[in-house]
Backbone as numpy.savetxt, mean C-alpha at the origin, in Angstrom:
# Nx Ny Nz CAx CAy CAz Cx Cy Cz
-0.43 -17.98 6.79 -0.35 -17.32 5.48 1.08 -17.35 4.99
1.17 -17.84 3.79 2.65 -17.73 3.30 3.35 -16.32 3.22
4.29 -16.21 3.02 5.20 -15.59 3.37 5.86 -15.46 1.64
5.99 -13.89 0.96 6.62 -13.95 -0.06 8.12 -13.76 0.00
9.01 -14.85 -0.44 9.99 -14.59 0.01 11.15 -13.30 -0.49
10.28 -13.22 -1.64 11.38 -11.79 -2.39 10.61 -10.73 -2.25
9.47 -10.74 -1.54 8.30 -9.54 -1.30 8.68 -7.92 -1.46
8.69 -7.39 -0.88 9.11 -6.17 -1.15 10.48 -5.70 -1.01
11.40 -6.76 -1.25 12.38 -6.73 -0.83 13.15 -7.32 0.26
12.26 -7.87 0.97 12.27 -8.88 2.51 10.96 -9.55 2.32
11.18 -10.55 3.46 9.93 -11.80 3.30 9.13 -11.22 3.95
7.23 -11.11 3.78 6.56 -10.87 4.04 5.44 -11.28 3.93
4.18 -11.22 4.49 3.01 -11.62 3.96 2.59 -10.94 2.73
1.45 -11.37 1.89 0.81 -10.92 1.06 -0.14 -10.02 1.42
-0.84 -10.20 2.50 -1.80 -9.44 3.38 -1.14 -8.28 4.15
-1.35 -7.15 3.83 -1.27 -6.04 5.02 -1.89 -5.09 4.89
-1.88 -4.44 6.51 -3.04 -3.71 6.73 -2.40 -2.12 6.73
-3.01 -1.63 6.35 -3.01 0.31 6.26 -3.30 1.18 7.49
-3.03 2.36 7.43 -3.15 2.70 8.67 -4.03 4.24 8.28
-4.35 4.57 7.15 -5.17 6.31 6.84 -6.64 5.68 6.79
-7.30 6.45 8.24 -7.94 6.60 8.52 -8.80 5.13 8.68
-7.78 4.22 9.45 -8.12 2.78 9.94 -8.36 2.79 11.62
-7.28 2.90 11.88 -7.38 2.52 13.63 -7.66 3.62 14.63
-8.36 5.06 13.87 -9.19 6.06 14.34 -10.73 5.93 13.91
-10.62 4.67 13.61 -12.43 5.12 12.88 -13.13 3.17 13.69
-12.09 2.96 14.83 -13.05 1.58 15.25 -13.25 1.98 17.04
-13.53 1.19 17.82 -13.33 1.23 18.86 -12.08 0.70 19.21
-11.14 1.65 20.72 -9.50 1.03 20.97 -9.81 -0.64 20.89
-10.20 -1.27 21.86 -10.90 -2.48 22.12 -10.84 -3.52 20.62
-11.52 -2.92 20.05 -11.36 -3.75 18.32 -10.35 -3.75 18.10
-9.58 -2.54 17.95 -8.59 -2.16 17.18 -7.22 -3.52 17.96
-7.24 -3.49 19.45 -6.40 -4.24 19.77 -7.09 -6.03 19.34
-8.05 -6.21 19.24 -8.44 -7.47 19.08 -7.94 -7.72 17.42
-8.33 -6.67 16.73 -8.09 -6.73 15.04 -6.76 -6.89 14.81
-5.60 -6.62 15.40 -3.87 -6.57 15.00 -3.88 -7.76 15.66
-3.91 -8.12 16.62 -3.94 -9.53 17.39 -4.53 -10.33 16.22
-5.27 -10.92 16.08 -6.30 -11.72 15.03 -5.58 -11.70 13.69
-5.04 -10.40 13.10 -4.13 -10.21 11.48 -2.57 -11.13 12.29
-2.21 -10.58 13.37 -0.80 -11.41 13.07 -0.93 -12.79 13.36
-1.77 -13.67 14.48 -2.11 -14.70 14.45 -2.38 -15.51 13.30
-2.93 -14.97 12.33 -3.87 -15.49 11.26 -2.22 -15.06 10.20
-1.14 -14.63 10.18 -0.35 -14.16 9.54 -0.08 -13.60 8.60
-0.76 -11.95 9.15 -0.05 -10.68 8.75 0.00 -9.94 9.11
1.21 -9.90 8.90 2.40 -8.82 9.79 2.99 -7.78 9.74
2.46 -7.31 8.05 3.18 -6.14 7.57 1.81 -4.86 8.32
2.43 -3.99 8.44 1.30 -3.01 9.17 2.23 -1.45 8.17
1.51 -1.06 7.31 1.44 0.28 6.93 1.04 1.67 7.66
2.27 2.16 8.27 1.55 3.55 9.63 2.62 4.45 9.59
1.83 5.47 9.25 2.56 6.85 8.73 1.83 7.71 9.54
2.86 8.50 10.07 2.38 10.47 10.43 1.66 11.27 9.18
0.32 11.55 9.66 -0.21 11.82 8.32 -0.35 13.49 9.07
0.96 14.56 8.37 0.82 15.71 8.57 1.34 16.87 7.92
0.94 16.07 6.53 1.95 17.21 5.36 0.93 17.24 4.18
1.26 18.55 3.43 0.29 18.58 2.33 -1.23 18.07 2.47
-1.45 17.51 1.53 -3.28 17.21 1.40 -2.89 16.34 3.04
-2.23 15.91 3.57 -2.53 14.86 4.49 -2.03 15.65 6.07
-2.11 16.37 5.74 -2.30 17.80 6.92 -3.58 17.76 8.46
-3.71 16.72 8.31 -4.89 16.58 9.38 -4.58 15.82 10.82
-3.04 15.88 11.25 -3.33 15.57 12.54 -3.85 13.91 12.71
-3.77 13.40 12.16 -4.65 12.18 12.68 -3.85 11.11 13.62
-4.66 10.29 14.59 -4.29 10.01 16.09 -3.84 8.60 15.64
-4.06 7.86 14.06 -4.27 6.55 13.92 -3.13 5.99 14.51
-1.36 6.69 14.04 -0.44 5.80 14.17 -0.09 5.80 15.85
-0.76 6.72 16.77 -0.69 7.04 17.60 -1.48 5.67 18.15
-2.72 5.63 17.86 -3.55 4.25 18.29 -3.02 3.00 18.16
-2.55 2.95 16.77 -1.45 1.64 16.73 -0.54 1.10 17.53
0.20 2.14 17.70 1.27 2.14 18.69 0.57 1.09 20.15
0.09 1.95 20.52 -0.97 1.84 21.79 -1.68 0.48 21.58
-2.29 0.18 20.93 -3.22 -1.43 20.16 -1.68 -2.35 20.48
-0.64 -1.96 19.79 0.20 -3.23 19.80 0.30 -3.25 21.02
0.87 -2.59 21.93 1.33 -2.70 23.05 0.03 -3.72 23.99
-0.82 -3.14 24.56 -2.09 -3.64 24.99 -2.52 -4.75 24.94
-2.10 -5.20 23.19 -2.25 -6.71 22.81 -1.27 -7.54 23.27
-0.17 -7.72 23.96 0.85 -7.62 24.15 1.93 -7.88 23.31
1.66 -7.48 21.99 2.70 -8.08 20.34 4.01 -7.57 20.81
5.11 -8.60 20.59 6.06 -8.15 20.59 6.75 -7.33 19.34
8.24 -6.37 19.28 8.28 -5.97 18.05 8.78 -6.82 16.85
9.39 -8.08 17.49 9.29 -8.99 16.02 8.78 -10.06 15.48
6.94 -9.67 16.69 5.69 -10.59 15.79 5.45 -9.69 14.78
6.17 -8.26 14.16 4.66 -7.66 13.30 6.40 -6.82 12.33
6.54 -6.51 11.41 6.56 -5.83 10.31 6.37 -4.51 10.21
6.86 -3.46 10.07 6.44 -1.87 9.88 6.97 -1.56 8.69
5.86 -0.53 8.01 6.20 0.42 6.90 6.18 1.83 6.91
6.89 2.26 7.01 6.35 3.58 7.14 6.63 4.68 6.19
6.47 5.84 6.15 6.11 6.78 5.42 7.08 7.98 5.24
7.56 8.58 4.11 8.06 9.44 4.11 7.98 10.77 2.92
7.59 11.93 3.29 6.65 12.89 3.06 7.44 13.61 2.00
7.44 13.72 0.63 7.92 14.89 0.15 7.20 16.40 0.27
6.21 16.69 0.53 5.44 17.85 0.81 6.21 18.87 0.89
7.01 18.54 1.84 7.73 19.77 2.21 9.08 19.72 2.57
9.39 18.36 2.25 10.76 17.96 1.79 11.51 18.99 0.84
12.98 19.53 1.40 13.72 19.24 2.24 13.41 20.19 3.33
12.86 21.04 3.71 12.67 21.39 4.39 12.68 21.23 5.89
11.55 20.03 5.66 11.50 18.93 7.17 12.04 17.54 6.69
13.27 17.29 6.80 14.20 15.90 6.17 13.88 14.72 6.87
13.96 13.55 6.46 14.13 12.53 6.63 14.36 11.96 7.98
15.16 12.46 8.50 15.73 12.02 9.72 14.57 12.62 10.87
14.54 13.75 10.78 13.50 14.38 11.63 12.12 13.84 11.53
11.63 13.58 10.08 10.26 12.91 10.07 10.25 11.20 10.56
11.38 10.49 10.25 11.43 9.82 11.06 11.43 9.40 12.52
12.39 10.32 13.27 11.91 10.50 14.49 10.82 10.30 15.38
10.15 11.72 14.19 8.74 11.91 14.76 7.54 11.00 14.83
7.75 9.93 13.72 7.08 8.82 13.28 6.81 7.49 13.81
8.50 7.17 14.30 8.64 6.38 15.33 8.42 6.33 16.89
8.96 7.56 17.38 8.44 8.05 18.26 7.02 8.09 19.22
6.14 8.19 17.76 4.77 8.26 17.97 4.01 6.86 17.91
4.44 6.29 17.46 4.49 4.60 17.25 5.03 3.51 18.25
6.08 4.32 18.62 6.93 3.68 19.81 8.07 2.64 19.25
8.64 2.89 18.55 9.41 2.14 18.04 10.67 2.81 17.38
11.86 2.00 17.05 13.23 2.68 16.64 13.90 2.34 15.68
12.57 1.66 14.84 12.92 1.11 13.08 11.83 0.49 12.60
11.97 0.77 11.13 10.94 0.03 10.50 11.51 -1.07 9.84
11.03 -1.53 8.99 11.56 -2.78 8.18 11.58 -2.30 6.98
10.74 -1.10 6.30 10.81 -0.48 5.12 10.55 0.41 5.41
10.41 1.69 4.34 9.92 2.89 3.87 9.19 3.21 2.21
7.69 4.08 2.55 7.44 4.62 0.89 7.72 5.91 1.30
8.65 6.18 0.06 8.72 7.83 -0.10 7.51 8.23 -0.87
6.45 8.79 -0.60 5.70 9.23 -1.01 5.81 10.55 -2.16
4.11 10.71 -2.72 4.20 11.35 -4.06 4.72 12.60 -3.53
4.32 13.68 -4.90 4.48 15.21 -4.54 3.63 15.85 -5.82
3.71 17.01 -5.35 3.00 17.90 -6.21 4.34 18.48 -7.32
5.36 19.05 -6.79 6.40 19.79 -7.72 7.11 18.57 -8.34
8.14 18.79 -9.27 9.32 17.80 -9.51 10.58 18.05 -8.39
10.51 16.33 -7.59 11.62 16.47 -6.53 13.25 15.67 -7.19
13.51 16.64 -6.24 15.26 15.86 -6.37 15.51 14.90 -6.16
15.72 13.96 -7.35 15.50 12.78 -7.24 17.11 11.94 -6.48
18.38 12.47 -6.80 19.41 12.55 -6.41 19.71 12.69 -4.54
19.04 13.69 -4.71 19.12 13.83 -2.93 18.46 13.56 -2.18
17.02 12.68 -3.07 15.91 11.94 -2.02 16.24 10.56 -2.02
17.55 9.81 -3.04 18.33 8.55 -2.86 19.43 8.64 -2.39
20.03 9.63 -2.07 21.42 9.79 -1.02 20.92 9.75 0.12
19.68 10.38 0.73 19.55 10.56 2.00 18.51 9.41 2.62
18.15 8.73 1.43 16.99 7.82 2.10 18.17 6.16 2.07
19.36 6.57 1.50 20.53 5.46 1.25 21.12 5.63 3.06
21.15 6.91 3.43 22.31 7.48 4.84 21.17 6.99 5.70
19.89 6.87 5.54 18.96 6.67 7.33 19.21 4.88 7.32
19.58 4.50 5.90 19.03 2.75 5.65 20.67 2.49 6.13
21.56 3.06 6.00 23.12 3.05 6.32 22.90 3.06 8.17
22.38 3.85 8.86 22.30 4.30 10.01 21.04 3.52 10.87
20.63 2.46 10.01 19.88 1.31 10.37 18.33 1.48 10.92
17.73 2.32 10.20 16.59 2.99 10.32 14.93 2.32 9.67
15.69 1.67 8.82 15.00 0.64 8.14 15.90 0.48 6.58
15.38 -1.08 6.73 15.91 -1.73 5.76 16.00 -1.65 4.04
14.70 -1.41 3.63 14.82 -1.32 1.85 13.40 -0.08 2.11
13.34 0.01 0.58 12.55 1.70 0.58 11.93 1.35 -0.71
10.68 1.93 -0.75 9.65 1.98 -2.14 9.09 3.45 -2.74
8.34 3.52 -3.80 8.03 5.32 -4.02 6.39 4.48 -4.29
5.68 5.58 -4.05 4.44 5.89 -3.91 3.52 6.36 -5.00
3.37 5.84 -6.40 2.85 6.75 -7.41 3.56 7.82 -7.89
5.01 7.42 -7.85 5.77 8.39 -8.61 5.53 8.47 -10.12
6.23 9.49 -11.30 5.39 9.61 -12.15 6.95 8.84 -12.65
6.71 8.09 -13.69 7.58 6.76 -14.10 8.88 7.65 -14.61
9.35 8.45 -15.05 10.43 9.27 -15.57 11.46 9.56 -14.19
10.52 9.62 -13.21 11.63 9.97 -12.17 11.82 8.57 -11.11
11.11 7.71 -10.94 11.48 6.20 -10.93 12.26 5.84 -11.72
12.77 6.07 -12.98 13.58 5.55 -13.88 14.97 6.18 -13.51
14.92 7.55 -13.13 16.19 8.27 -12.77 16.59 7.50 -10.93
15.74 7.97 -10.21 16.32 6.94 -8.93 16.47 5.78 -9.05
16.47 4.79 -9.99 16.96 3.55 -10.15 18.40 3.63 -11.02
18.39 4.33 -11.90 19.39 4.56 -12.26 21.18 5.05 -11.87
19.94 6.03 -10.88 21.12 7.10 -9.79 21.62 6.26 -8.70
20.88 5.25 -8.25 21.24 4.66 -7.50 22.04 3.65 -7.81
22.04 2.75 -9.04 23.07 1.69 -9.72 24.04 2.51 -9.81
24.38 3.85 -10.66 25.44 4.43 -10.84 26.24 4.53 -9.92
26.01 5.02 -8.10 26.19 5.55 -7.49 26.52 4.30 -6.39
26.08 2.83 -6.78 26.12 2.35 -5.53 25.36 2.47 -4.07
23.93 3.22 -4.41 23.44 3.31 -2.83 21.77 2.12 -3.57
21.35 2.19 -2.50 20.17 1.25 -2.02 19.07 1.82 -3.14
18.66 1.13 -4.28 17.85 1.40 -4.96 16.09 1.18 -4.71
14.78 1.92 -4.90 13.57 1.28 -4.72 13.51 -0.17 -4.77
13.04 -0.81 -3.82 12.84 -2.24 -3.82 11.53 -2.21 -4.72
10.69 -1.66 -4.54 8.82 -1.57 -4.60 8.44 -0.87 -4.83
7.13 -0.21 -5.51 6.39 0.31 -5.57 4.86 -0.05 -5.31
4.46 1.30 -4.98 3.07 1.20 -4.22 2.81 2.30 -4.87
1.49 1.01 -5.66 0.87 2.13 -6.58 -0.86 1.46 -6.42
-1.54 2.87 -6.54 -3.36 2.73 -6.87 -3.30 1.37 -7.86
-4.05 -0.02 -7.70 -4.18 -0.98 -8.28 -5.31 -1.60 -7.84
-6.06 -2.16 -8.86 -7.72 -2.66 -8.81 -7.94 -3.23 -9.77
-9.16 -4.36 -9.55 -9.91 -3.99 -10.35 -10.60 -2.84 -11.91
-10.70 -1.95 -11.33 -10.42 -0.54 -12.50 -9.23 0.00 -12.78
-8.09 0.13 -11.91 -7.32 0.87 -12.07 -5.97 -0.20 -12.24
-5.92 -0.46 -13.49 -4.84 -0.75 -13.74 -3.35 -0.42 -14.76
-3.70 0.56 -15.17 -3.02 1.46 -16.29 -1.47 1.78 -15.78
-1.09 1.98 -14.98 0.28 2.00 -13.96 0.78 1.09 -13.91
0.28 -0.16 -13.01 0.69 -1.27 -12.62 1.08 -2.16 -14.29
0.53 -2.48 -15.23 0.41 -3.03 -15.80 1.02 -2.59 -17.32
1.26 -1.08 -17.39 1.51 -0.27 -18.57 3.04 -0.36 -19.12
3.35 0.32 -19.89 4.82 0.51 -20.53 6.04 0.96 -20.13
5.33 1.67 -18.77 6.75 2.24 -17.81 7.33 1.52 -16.63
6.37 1.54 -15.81 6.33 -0.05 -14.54 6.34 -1.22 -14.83
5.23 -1.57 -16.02 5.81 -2.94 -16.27 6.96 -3.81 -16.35
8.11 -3.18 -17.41 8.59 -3.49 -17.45 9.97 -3.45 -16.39
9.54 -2.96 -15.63 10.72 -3.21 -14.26 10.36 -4.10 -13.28
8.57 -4.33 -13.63 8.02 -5.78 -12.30 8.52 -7.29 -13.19
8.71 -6.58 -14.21 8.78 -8.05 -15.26 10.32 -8.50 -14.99
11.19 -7.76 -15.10 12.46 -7.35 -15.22 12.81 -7.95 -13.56
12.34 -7.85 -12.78 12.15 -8.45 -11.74 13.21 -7.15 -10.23
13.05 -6.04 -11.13 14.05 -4.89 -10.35 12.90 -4.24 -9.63
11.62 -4.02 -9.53 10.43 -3.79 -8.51 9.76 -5.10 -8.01
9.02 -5.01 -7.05 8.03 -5.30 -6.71 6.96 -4.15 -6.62
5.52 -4.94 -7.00 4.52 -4.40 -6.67 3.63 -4.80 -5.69
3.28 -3.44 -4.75 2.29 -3.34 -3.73 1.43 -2.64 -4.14
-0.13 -3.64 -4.09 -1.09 -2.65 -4.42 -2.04 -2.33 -3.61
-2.19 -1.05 -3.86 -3.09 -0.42 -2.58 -4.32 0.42 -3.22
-5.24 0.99 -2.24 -6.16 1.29 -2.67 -7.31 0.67 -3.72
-7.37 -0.77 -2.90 -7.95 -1.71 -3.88 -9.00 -1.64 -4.01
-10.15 -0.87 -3.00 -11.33 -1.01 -3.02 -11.78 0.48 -3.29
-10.65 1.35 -3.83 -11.00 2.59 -4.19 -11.76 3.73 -2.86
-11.51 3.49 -1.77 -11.67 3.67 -0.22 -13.49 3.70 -0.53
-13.56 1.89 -0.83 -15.20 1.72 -0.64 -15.88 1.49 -1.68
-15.63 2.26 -2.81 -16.43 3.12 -3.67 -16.50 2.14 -4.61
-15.88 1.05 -4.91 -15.82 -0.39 -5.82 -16.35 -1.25 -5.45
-16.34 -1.22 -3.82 -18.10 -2.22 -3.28 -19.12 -1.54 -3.19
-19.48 -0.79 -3.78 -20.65 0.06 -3.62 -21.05 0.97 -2.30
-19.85 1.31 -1.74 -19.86 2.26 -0.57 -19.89 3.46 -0.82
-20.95 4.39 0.05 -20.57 5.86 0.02 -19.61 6.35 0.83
-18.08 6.33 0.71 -17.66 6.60 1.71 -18.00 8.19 2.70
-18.04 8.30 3.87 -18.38 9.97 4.50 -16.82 10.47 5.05
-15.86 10.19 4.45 -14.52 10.09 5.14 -13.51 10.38 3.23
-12.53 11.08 3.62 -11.17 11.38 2.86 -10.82 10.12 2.75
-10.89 10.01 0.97 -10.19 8.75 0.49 -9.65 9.40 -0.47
-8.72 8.78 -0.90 -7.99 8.81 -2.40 -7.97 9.61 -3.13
-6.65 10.28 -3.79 -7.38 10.81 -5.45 -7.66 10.06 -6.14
-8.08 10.80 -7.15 -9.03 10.02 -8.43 -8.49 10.42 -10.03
-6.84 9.68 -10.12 -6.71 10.28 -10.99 -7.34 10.13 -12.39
-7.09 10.86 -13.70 -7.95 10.40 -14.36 -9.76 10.98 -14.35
-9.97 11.40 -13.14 -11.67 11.54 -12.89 -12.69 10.44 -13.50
-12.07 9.13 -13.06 -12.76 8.21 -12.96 -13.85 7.09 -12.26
-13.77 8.20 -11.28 -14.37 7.23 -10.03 -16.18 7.25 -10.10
-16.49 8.23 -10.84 -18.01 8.00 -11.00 -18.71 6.21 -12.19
-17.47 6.34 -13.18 -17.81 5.62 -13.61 -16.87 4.07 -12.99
-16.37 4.02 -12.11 -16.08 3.28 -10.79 -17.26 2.51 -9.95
-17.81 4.09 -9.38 -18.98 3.70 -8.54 -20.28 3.11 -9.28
-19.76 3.44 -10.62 -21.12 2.54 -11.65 -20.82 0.89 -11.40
-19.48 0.60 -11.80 -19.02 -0.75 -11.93 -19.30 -2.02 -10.87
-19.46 -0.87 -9.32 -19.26 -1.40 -8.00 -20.68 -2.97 -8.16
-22.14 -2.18 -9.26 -22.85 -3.64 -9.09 -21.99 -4.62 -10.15
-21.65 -3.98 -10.82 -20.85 -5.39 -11.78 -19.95 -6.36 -10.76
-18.83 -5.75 -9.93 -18.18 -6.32 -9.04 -18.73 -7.35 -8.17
-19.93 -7.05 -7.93 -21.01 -7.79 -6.76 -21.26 -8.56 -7.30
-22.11 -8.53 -8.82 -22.25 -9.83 -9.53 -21.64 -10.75 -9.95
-19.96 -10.87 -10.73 -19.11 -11.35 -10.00 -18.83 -12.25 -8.98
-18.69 -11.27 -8.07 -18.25 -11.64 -6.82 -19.50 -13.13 -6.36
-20.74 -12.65 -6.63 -21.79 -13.81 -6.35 -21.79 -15.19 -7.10
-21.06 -14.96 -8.26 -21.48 -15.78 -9.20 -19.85 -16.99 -8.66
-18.75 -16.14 -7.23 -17.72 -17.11 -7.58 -18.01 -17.33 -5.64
-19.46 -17.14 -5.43 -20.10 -17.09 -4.25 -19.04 -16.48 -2.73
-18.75 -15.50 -3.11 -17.51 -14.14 -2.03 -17.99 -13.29 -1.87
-17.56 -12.44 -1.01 -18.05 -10.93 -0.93 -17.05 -10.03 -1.98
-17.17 -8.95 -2.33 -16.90 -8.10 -3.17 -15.48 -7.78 -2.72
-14.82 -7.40 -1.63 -14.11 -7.28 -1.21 -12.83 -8.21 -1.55
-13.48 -9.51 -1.18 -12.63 -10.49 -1.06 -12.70 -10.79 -2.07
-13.07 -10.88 -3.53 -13.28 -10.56 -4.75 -11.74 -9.78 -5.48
-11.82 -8.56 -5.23 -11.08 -7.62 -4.98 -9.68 -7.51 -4.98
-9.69 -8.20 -3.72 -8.35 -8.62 -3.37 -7.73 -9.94 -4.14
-8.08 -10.12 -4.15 -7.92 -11.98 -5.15 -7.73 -11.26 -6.37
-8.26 -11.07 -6.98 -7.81 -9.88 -8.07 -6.61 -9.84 -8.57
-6.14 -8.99 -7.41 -4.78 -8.17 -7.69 -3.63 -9.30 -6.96
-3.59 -10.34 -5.98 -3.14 -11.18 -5.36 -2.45 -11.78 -6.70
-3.82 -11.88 -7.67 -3.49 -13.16 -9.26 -2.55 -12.47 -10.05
-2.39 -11.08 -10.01 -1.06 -10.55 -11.05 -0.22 -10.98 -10.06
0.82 -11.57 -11.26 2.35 -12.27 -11.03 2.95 -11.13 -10.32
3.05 -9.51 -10.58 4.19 -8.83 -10.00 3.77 -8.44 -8.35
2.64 -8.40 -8.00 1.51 -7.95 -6.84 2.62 -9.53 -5.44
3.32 -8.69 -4.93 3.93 -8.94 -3.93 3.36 -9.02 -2.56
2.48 -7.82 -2.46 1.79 -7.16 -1.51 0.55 -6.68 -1.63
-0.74 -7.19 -1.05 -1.55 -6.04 -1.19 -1.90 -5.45 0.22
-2.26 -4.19 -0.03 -2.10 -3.08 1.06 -3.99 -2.88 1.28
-4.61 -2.94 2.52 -6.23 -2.96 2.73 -6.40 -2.11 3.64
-7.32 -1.38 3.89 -7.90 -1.23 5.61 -9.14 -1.61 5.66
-9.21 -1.83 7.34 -10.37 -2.54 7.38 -10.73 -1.79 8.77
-12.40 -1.63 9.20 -12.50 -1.46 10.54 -12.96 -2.25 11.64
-13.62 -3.46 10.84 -14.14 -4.73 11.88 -13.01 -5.68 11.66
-13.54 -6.53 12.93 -12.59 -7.86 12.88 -13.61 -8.75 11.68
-14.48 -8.69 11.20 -15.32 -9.65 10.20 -14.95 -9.53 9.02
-14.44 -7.78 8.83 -13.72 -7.28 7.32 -12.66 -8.14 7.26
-11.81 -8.25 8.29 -10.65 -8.83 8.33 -10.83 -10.21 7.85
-11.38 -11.18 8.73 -11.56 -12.30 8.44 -12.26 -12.91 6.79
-13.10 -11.81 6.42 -14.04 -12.20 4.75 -12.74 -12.52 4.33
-11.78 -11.28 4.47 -10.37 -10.64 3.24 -9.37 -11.85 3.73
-9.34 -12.52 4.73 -7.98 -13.39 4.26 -8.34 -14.20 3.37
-9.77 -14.71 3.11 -9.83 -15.41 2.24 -9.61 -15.68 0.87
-9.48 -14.35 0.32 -8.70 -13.68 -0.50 -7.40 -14.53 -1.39
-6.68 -14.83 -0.50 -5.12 -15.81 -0.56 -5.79 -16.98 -0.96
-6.48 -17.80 -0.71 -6.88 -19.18 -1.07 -8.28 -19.31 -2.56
-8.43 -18.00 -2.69 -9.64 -17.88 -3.73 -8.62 -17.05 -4.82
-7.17 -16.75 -4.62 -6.55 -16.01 -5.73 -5.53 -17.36 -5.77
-5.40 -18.03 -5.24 -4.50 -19.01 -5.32 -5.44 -20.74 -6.29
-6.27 -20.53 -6.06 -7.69 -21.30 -6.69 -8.34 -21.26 -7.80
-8.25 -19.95 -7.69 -9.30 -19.37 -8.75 -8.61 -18.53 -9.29
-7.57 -18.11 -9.08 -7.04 -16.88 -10.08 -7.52 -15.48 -11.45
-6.72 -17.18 -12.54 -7.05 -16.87 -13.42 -8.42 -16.45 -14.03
-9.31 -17.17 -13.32 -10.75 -17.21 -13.32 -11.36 -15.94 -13.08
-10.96 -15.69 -12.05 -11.20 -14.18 -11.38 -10.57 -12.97 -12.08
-9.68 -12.70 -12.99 -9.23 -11.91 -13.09 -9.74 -11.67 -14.87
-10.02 -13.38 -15.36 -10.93 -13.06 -17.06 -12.18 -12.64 -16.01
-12.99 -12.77 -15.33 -14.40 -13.06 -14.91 -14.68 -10.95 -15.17
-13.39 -10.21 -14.45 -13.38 -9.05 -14.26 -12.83 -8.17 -15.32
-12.30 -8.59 -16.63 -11.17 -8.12 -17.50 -11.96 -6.96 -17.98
-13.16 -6.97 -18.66 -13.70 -5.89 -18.81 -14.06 -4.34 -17.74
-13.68 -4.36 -16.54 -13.84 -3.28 -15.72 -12.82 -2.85 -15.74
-11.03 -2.99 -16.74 -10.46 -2.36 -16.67 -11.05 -0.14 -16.84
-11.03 0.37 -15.90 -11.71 1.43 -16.50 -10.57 2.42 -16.99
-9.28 2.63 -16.90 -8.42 3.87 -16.61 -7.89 3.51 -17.86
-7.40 2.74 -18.98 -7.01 2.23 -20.05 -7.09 3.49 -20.59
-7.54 4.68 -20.17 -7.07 6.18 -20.93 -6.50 7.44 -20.04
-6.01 6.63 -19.09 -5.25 7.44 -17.61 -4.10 7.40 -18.23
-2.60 8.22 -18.08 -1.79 8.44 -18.65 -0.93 7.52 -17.48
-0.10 6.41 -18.12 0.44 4.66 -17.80 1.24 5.65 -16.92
1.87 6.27 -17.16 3.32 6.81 -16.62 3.23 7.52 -15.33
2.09 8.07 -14.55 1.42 8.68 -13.95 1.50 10.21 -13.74
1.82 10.28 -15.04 1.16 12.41 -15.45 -0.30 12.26 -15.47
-0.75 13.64 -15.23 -2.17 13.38 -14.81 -2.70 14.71 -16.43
């Protein structure tokens, strides 16, 4: 799999895999056969965060399993790529350095290659969440840093604060992007910085956790901003038909999709079989093929075109 060379800021695959509520929901056994099989097949970026703050308060064992999967498989640490996560919830409170720790730690490892500073509920300090995420990337903790569905006014100030100031500005953003949801990625505030060529975009939550292939998910997925996802889960047979008519699965549909926008650096998936895995690389050679095709075939399921671009809700 090629390798983007200005990707999120470092060279990377186009393909990577997620870690909320992925490598707790297969058997260990898969799970080590499935990371084996993604970096072979080449991809390397692996998304795995401590999920234990705010709505994401649940303890979960995934990055813990990861850890454990690589090892087992016997991957070394520079067959594979890490992203990891960093929590405003309760930022500053529990800082940077400490959630890192804890992150790596649990993972088994003593750097990532990136970081998303993730959303929040209040308005955060945007000043002292780019001084301090500039001092861990200074102290060699990982390399470049992205925000998570920030709401575009305060992306505009940490890019700013950071040119002024001389420290390490967002490489990326990682934002909800689909099929339906394209009002962010594509709108008047982000756009013009993927165009501008000062972001990259990673898009995640492509399959709306299921609910765009016609899945019921029984598991915590996503918000829904906007309260769009019913008329989502309507769209999911349109997607299928589609998807049949360019003879793919929905998924891999999906992904090809968002692969075909020019700014889409990265897309971000989870999967729990090794078969999910394998439909979805195909993805790269049916967005590289078919693109354009795929993306008029779908133009009408834009659904969020009245979600607020900037991401106020």
């Amino acid at each position: 799999m090629d390798e983007k060379q200005n990707g999120l800021g470092f060279a990377t695959s186009a393909l990577s895999l997620g870690s909320w509520n992925t490598w707790d929901r297969m058997d260990f056994d898969d799970a080590v056969r499935l990371i084996r099989r993604a970096i072979d097949a080449g991809v390397t970026l692996f998304d795995v965060a401590h999920y234990n703050m705010g709505p994401h308060s649940e303890q979960s064992r995934t990055d813990l399993l990861f850890g454990e999967a690589v090892r087992a498989a016997g991957i070394k640490r520079d067959e594979y790529q890490l992203c990891g996560k960093l929590w405003l919830w309760d930022y500053p409170n529990t800082g940077f350095a400490e959630q890192l720790a804890t992150s790596f730690d649990r993972v088994g490892v003593d750097r990532a290659e990136a970081v998303v500073v993730g959303d929040y509920f209040g308005r955060p300090d945007i000043p002292r969440i780019v001084t301090e995420v500039a001092e861990q990337i200074r102290l060699g903790r990982f390399d470049v840093w992205g925000v998570n569905n920030w709401i575009a006014s305060d992306l505009d100030q940490a890019l700013d604060f950071a040119a002024r100031e001389g420290l390490p500005a967002p490489a990326f953003a990682q934002l909800k992007y689909s099929v339906a949801r394209r009002s962010m990625a594509e709108g008047p505030f982000y756009g013009p910085h993927f165009a501008a060529g000062r972001l990259a975009l990673q898009a995640s939550d492509v399959f709306e956790g299921g609910v765009l292939l016609g899945k019921t998910p029984d598991r915590k997925i996503g918000a829904d901003p906007g309260g769009i996802r019913d008329a989502i889960r309507d769209a999911a047979s349109d997607v299928a038909r589609v998807a049949g008519e360019f003879g793919v699965s929905p998924s891999r549909l999906a992904i090809a999709f968002c692969l075909a926008y020019g700014p889409v650096a990265n897309v971000l998936f989870g999967v729990s079989r090794l078969g999910q895995l394998e439909d979805n690389l195909g993805a790269v050679t049916l967005a590289s093929e078919h693109g354009a095709e795929v993306r008029a075939a779908l133009e009408d399921l834009w659904l969020d075109r009245g979600v607020a671009a900037d991401g106020t809700l």
